[in-house]
Coordinates of C-alpha atoms and ligand atoms in Angstrom, one line a residue:
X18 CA -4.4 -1.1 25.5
X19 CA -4.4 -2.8 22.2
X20 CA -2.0 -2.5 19.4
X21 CA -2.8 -3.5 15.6
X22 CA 0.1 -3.6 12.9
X23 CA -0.6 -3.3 8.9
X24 CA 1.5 -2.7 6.1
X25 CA 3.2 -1.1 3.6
X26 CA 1.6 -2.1 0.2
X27 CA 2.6 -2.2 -3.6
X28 CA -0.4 -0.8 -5.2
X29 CA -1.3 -1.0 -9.6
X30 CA 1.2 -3.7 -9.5
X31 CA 1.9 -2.3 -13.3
X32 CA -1.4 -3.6 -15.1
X33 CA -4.2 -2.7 -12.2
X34 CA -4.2 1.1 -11.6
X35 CA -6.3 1.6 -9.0
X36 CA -7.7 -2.0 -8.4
X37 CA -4.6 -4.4 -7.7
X38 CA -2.0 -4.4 -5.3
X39 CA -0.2 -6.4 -3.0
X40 CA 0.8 -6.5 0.7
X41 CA 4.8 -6.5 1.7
X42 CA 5.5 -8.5 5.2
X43 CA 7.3 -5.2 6.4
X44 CA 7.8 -2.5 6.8
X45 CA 4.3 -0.8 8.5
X46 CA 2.6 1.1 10.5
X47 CA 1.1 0.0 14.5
X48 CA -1.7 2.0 16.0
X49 CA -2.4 1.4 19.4
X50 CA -5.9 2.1 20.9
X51 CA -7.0 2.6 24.8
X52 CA -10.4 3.3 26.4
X53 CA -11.6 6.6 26.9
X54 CA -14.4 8.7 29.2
X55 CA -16.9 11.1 26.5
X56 CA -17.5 9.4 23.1
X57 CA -15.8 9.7 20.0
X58 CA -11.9 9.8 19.2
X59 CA -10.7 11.7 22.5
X60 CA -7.3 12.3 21.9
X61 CA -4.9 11.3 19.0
X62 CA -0.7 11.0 19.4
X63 CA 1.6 10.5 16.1
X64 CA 4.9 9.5 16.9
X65 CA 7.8 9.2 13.9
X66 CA 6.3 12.0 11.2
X67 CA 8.6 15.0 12.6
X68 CA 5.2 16.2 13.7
X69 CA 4.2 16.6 9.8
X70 CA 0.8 14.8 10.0
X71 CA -2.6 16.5 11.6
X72 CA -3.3 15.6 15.3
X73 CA -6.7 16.3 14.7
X74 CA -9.0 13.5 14.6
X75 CA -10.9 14.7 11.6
X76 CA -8.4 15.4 9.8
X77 CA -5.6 12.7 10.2
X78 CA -6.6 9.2 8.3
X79 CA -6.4 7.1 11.6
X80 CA -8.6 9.3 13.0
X81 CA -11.3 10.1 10.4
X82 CA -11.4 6.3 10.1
X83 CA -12.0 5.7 13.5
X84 CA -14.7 8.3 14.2
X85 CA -16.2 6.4 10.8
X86 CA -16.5 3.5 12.6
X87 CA -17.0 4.5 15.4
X88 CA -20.6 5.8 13.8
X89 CA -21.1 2.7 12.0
X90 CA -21.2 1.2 14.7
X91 CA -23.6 3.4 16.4
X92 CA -21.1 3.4 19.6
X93 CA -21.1 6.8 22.2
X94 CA -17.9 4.8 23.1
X95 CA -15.0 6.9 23.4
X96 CA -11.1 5.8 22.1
X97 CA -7.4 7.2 22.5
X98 CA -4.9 6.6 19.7
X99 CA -1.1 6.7 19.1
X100 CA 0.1 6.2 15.5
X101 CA 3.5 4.9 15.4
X102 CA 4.5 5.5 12.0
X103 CA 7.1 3.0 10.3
X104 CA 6.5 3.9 6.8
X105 CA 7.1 7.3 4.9
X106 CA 4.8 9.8 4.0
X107 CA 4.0 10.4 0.3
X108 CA 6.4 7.7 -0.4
X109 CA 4.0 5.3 -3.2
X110 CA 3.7 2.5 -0.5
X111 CA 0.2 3.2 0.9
X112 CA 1.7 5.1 4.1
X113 CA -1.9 6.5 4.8
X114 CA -3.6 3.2 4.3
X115 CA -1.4 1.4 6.7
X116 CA -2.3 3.9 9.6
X117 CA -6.2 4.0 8.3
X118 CA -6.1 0.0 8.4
X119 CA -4.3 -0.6 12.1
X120 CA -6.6 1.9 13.8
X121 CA -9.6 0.5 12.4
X122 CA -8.6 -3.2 13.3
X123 CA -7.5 -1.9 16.7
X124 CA -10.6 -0.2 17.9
X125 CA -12.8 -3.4 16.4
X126 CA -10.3 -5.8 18.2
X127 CA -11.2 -3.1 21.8
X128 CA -14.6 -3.5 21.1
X129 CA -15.3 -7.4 20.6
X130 CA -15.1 -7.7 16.9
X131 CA -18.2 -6.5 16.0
X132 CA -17.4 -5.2 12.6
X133 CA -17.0 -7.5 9.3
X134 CA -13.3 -6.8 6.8
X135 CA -15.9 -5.5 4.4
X136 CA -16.9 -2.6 6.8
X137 CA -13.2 -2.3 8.2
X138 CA -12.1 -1.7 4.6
X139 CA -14.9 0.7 4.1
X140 CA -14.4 3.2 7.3
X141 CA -10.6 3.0 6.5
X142 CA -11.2 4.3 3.0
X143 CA -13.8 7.1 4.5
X144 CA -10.7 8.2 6.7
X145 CA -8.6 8.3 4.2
X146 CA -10.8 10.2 1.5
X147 CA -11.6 12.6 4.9
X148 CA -8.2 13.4 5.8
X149 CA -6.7 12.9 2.4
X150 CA -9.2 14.4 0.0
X151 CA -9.1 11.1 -2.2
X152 CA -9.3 7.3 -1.4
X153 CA -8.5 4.6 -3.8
X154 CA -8.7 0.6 -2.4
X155 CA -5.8 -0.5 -3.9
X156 CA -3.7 0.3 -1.0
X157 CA -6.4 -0.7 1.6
X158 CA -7.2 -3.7 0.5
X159 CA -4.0 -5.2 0.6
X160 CA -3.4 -3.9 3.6
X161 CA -6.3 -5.3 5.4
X162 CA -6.5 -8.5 3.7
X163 CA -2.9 -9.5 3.0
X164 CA -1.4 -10.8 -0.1
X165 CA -2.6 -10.1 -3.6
X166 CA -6.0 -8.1 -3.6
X167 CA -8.0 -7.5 -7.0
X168 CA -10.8 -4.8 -6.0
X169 CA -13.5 -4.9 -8.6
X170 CA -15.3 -2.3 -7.0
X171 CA -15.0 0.0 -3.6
X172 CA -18.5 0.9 -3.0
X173 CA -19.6 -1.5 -1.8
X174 CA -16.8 -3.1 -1.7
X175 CA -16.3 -6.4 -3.7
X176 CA -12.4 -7.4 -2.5
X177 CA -11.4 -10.5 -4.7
X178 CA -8.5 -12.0 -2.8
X179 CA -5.9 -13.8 -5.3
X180 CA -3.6 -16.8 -4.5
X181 CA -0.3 -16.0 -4.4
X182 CA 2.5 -18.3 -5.5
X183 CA 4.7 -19.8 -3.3
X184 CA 8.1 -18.0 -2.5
X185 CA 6.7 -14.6 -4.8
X186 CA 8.8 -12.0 -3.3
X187 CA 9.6 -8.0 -4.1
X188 CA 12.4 -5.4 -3.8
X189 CA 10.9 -1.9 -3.1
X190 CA 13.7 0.7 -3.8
X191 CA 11.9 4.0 -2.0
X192 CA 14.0 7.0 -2.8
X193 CA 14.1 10.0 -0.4
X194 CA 11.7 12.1 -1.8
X195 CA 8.4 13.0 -2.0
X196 CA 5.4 12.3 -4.2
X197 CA 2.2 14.1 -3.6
X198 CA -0.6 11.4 -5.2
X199 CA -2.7 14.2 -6.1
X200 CA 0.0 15.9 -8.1
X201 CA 0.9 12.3 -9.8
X202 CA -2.8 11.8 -10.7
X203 CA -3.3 15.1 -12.2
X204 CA -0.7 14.1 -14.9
X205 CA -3.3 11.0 -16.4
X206 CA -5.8 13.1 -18.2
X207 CA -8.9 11.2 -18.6
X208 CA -8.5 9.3 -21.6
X209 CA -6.7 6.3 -22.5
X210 CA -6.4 5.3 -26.2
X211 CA -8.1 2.2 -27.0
X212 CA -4.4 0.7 -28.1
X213 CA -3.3 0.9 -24.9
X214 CA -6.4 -0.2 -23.1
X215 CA -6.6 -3.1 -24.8
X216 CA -3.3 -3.8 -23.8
X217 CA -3.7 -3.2 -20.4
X218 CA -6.6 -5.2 -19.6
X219 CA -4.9 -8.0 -21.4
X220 CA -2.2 -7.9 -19.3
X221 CA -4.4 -7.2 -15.6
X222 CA -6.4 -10.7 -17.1
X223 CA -2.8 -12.2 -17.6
X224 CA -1.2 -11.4 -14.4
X225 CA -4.7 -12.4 -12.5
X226 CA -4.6 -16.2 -14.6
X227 CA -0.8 -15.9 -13.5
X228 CA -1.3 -15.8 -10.2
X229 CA -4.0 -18.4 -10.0
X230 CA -1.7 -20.7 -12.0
X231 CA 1.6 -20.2 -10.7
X232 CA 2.8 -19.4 -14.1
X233 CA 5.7 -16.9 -13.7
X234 CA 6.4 -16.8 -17.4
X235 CA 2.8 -15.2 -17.6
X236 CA 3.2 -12.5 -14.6
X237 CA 6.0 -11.6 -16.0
X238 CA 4.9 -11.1 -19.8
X239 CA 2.0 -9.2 -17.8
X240 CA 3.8 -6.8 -15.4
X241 CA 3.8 -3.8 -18.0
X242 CA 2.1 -0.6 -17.5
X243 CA 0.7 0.7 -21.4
X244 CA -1.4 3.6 -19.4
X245 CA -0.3 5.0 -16.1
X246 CA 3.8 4.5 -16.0
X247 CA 4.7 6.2 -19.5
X248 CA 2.9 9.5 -17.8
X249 CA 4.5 9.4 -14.5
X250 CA 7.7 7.5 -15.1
X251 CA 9.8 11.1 -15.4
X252 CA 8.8 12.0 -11.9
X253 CA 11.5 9.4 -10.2
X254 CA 15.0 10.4 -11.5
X255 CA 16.8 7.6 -13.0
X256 CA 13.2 5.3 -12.8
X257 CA 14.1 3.8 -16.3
X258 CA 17.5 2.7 -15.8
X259 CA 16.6 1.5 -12.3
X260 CA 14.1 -0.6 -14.6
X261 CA 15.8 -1.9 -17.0
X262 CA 18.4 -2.6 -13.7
X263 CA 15.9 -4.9 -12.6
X264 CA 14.7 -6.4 -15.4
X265 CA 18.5 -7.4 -16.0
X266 CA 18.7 -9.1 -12.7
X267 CA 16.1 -11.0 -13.3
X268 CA 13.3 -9.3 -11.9
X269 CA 9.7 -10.9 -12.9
X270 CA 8.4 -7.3 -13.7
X271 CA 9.3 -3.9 -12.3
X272 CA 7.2 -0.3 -12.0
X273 CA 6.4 2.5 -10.1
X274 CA 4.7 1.4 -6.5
X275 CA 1.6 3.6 -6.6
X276 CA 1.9 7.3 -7.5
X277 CA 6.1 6.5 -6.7
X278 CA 8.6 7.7 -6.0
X279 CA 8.8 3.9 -5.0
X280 CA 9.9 1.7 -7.4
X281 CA 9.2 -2.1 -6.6
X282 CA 10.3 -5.2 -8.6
X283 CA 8.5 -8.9 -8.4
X284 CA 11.1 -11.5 -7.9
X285 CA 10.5 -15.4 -8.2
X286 CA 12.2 -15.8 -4.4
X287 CA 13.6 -13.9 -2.1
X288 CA 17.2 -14.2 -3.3
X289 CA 16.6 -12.9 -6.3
X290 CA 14.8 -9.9 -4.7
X291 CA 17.6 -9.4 -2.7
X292 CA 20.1 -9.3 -5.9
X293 CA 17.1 -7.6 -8.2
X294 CA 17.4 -5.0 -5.5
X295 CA 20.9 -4.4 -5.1
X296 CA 21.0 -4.1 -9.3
X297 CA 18.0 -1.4 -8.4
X298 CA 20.0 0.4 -5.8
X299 CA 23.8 0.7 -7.4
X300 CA 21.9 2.2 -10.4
X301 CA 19.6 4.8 -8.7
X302 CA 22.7 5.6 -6.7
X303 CA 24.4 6.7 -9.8
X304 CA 21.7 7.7 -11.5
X305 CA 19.9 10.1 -8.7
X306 CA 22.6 12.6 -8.1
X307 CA 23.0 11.8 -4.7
X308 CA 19.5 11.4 -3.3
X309 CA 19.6 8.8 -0.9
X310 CA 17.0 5.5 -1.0
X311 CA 16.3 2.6 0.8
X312 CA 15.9 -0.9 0.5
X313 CA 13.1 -3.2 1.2
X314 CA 13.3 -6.9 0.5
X315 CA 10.8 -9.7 1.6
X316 CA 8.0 -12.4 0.2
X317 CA 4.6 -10.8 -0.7
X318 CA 3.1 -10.4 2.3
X319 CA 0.8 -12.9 3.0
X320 CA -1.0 -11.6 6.4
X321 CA -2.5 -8.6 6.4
X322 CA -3.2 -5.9 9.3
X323 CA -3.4 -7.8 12.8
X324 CA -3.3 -7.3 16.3
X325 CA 0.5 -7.4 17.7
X326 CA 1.6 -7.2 21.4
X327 CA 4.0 -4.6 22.5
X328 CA 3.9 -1.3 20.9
X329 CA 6.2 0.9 18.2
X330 CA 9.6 -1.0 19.2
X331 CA 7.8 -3.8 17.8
X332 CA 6.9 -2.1 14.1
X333 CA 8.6 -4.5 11.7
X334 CA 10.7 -2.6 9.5
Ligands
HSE419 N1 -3.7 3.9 -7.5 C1 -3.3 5.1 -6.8 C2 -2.5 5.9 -7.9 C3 -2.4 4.7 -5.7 O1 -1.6 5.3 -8.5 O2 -2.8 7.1 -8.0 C4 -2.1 5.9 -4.8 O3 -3.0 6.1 -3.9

């Protein structure tokens, strides 16, 4: 039996829909892996979805991503898996990517490592565009990789991995409800006024130069969404005052995680995460009418997916 964690992940990061995000240390998903007689994925277990997510192979992302690898690798091997889930579903923090990117890394870690990060990421995307209808690498990438991930392209994949300055940390405030991405994607349209594409690829080049330099004046000036966020920011009641919240307290930058409802806010340290998200939290409380949220603080997480020991009572959370 082998067990592989990966987690949650902040993906668009503002400035880079659908080709930046960033990994959080916790929390994540594990996805433990056994042996099995008869090739192919023999048998799949989710544990902590309320049974809400498919149990068949094909159609759940672990699975489809695991039956893609397993015919990469040209294996008549056969596998069992459990998915422990530790993140929420449709919550904007690459819940499906998590579970696509543990089984993946543990079935190569069963099998001797035969398969390269590139073709991990790629089999991990195929499960989730099987099972999900739709993959984007902005959640996978970070996810497998760890830390800040810029990806230039998916197919084939060309995964720039950024630096990430010392002590960068994030709140993630994840409100109690649900956010299908489909639905959140429909609302874009397909064109972007060149006004606000200009400003938007100024600000992906600034937050990139940002990172490589350390310059927190710059990621800052350069966490703001002129495309994506005006379309979708009336899906998460209260998002703007939660915001402006953040902003207030000091927060480097602050926008939907993903499609949302997530909102996440890049700190210079983790005590001003912790106080950024506090400020986030006593606003969306009052703001929300009740609906509940929780509270994620930690650095940017540097380590991606990897193999753990022990099983779900070891998910991170
Ligand atoms: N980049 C994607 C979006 C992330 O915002 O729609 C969700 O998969």
């Amino acid at each position: 039996m082998i067990a592989a964690y990966a987690p949650a992940s902040v993906s668009n990061v503002a400035c880079g829909f659908d080709v930046l995000g960033f990994a959080l240390e916790a929390p994540g998903d594990v996805v433990s892996v056994a042996p099995a007689d008869g090739p192919g994925v023999r048998s799949l277990i989710v544990r902590g979805d309320d049974g809400r997510l498919p149990t068949d192979p094909a159609r759940n992302t672990a699975g489809a991503a695991v039956i893609a690898l397993l015919e990469r690798l040209e294996t008549t091997r056969g596998v069992a898996l459990t998915v422990h889930k530790g993140l929420p579903l449709a919550s904007g923090v690459g819940s499906s990517a998590a579970s696509a990117v543990a089984a993946v890394v543990a079935v190569n870690e069963l099998f001797g490592r035969p398969a390269s990060l590139e073709v991990l990421l790629e089999c991990a995307m195929a499960g989730e565009r099987a099972a999900c209808g739709a993959a984007h690498p902005d959640n996978v990438a970070p996810a497998l990789y760890g830390g800040f991930v810029l990806a230039r392209a998916a197919a084939p994949p060309d995964i720039v991995r950024l630096p990430v300055p010392a002590h960068l940390a994030c709140a993630v405030l994840h409100p109690h409800m649900e956010i299908e991405t489909g639905a959140a994607r429909a609302l874009l349209g397909d064109a972007v006024p060149l006004g606000a594409a200009i400003k938007q690829w100024a600000n992906l080049g600034g937050l990139v130069a940002g990172l490589f330099t350390a310059d927190l004046g710059l990621i800052a000036r350069s966490l703001v969404d002129h495309v994506v966020e005006p379309r979708r920011a009336a899906l998460v009641p209260g998002f703007r005052a939660v915001q402006q919240a953040a902003l207030g307290a000091g927060a480097l930058g602050c926008s939907l995680s993903g499609s949302g409802p997530s909102i996440f806010a890049l700190c210079d340290a983790l005590p001003s995460a912790q106080r950024v998200g506090e400020a986030m939290r006593t606003v969306f409380a009052a703001e929300s009418r009740a609906l509940a949220a929780d509270l994620w603080t930690c650095e940017v997480g540097r380590e991606g997916a990897r193999i753990i020991t022990g099983l779900a009572a070891s998910v991170p959370r």
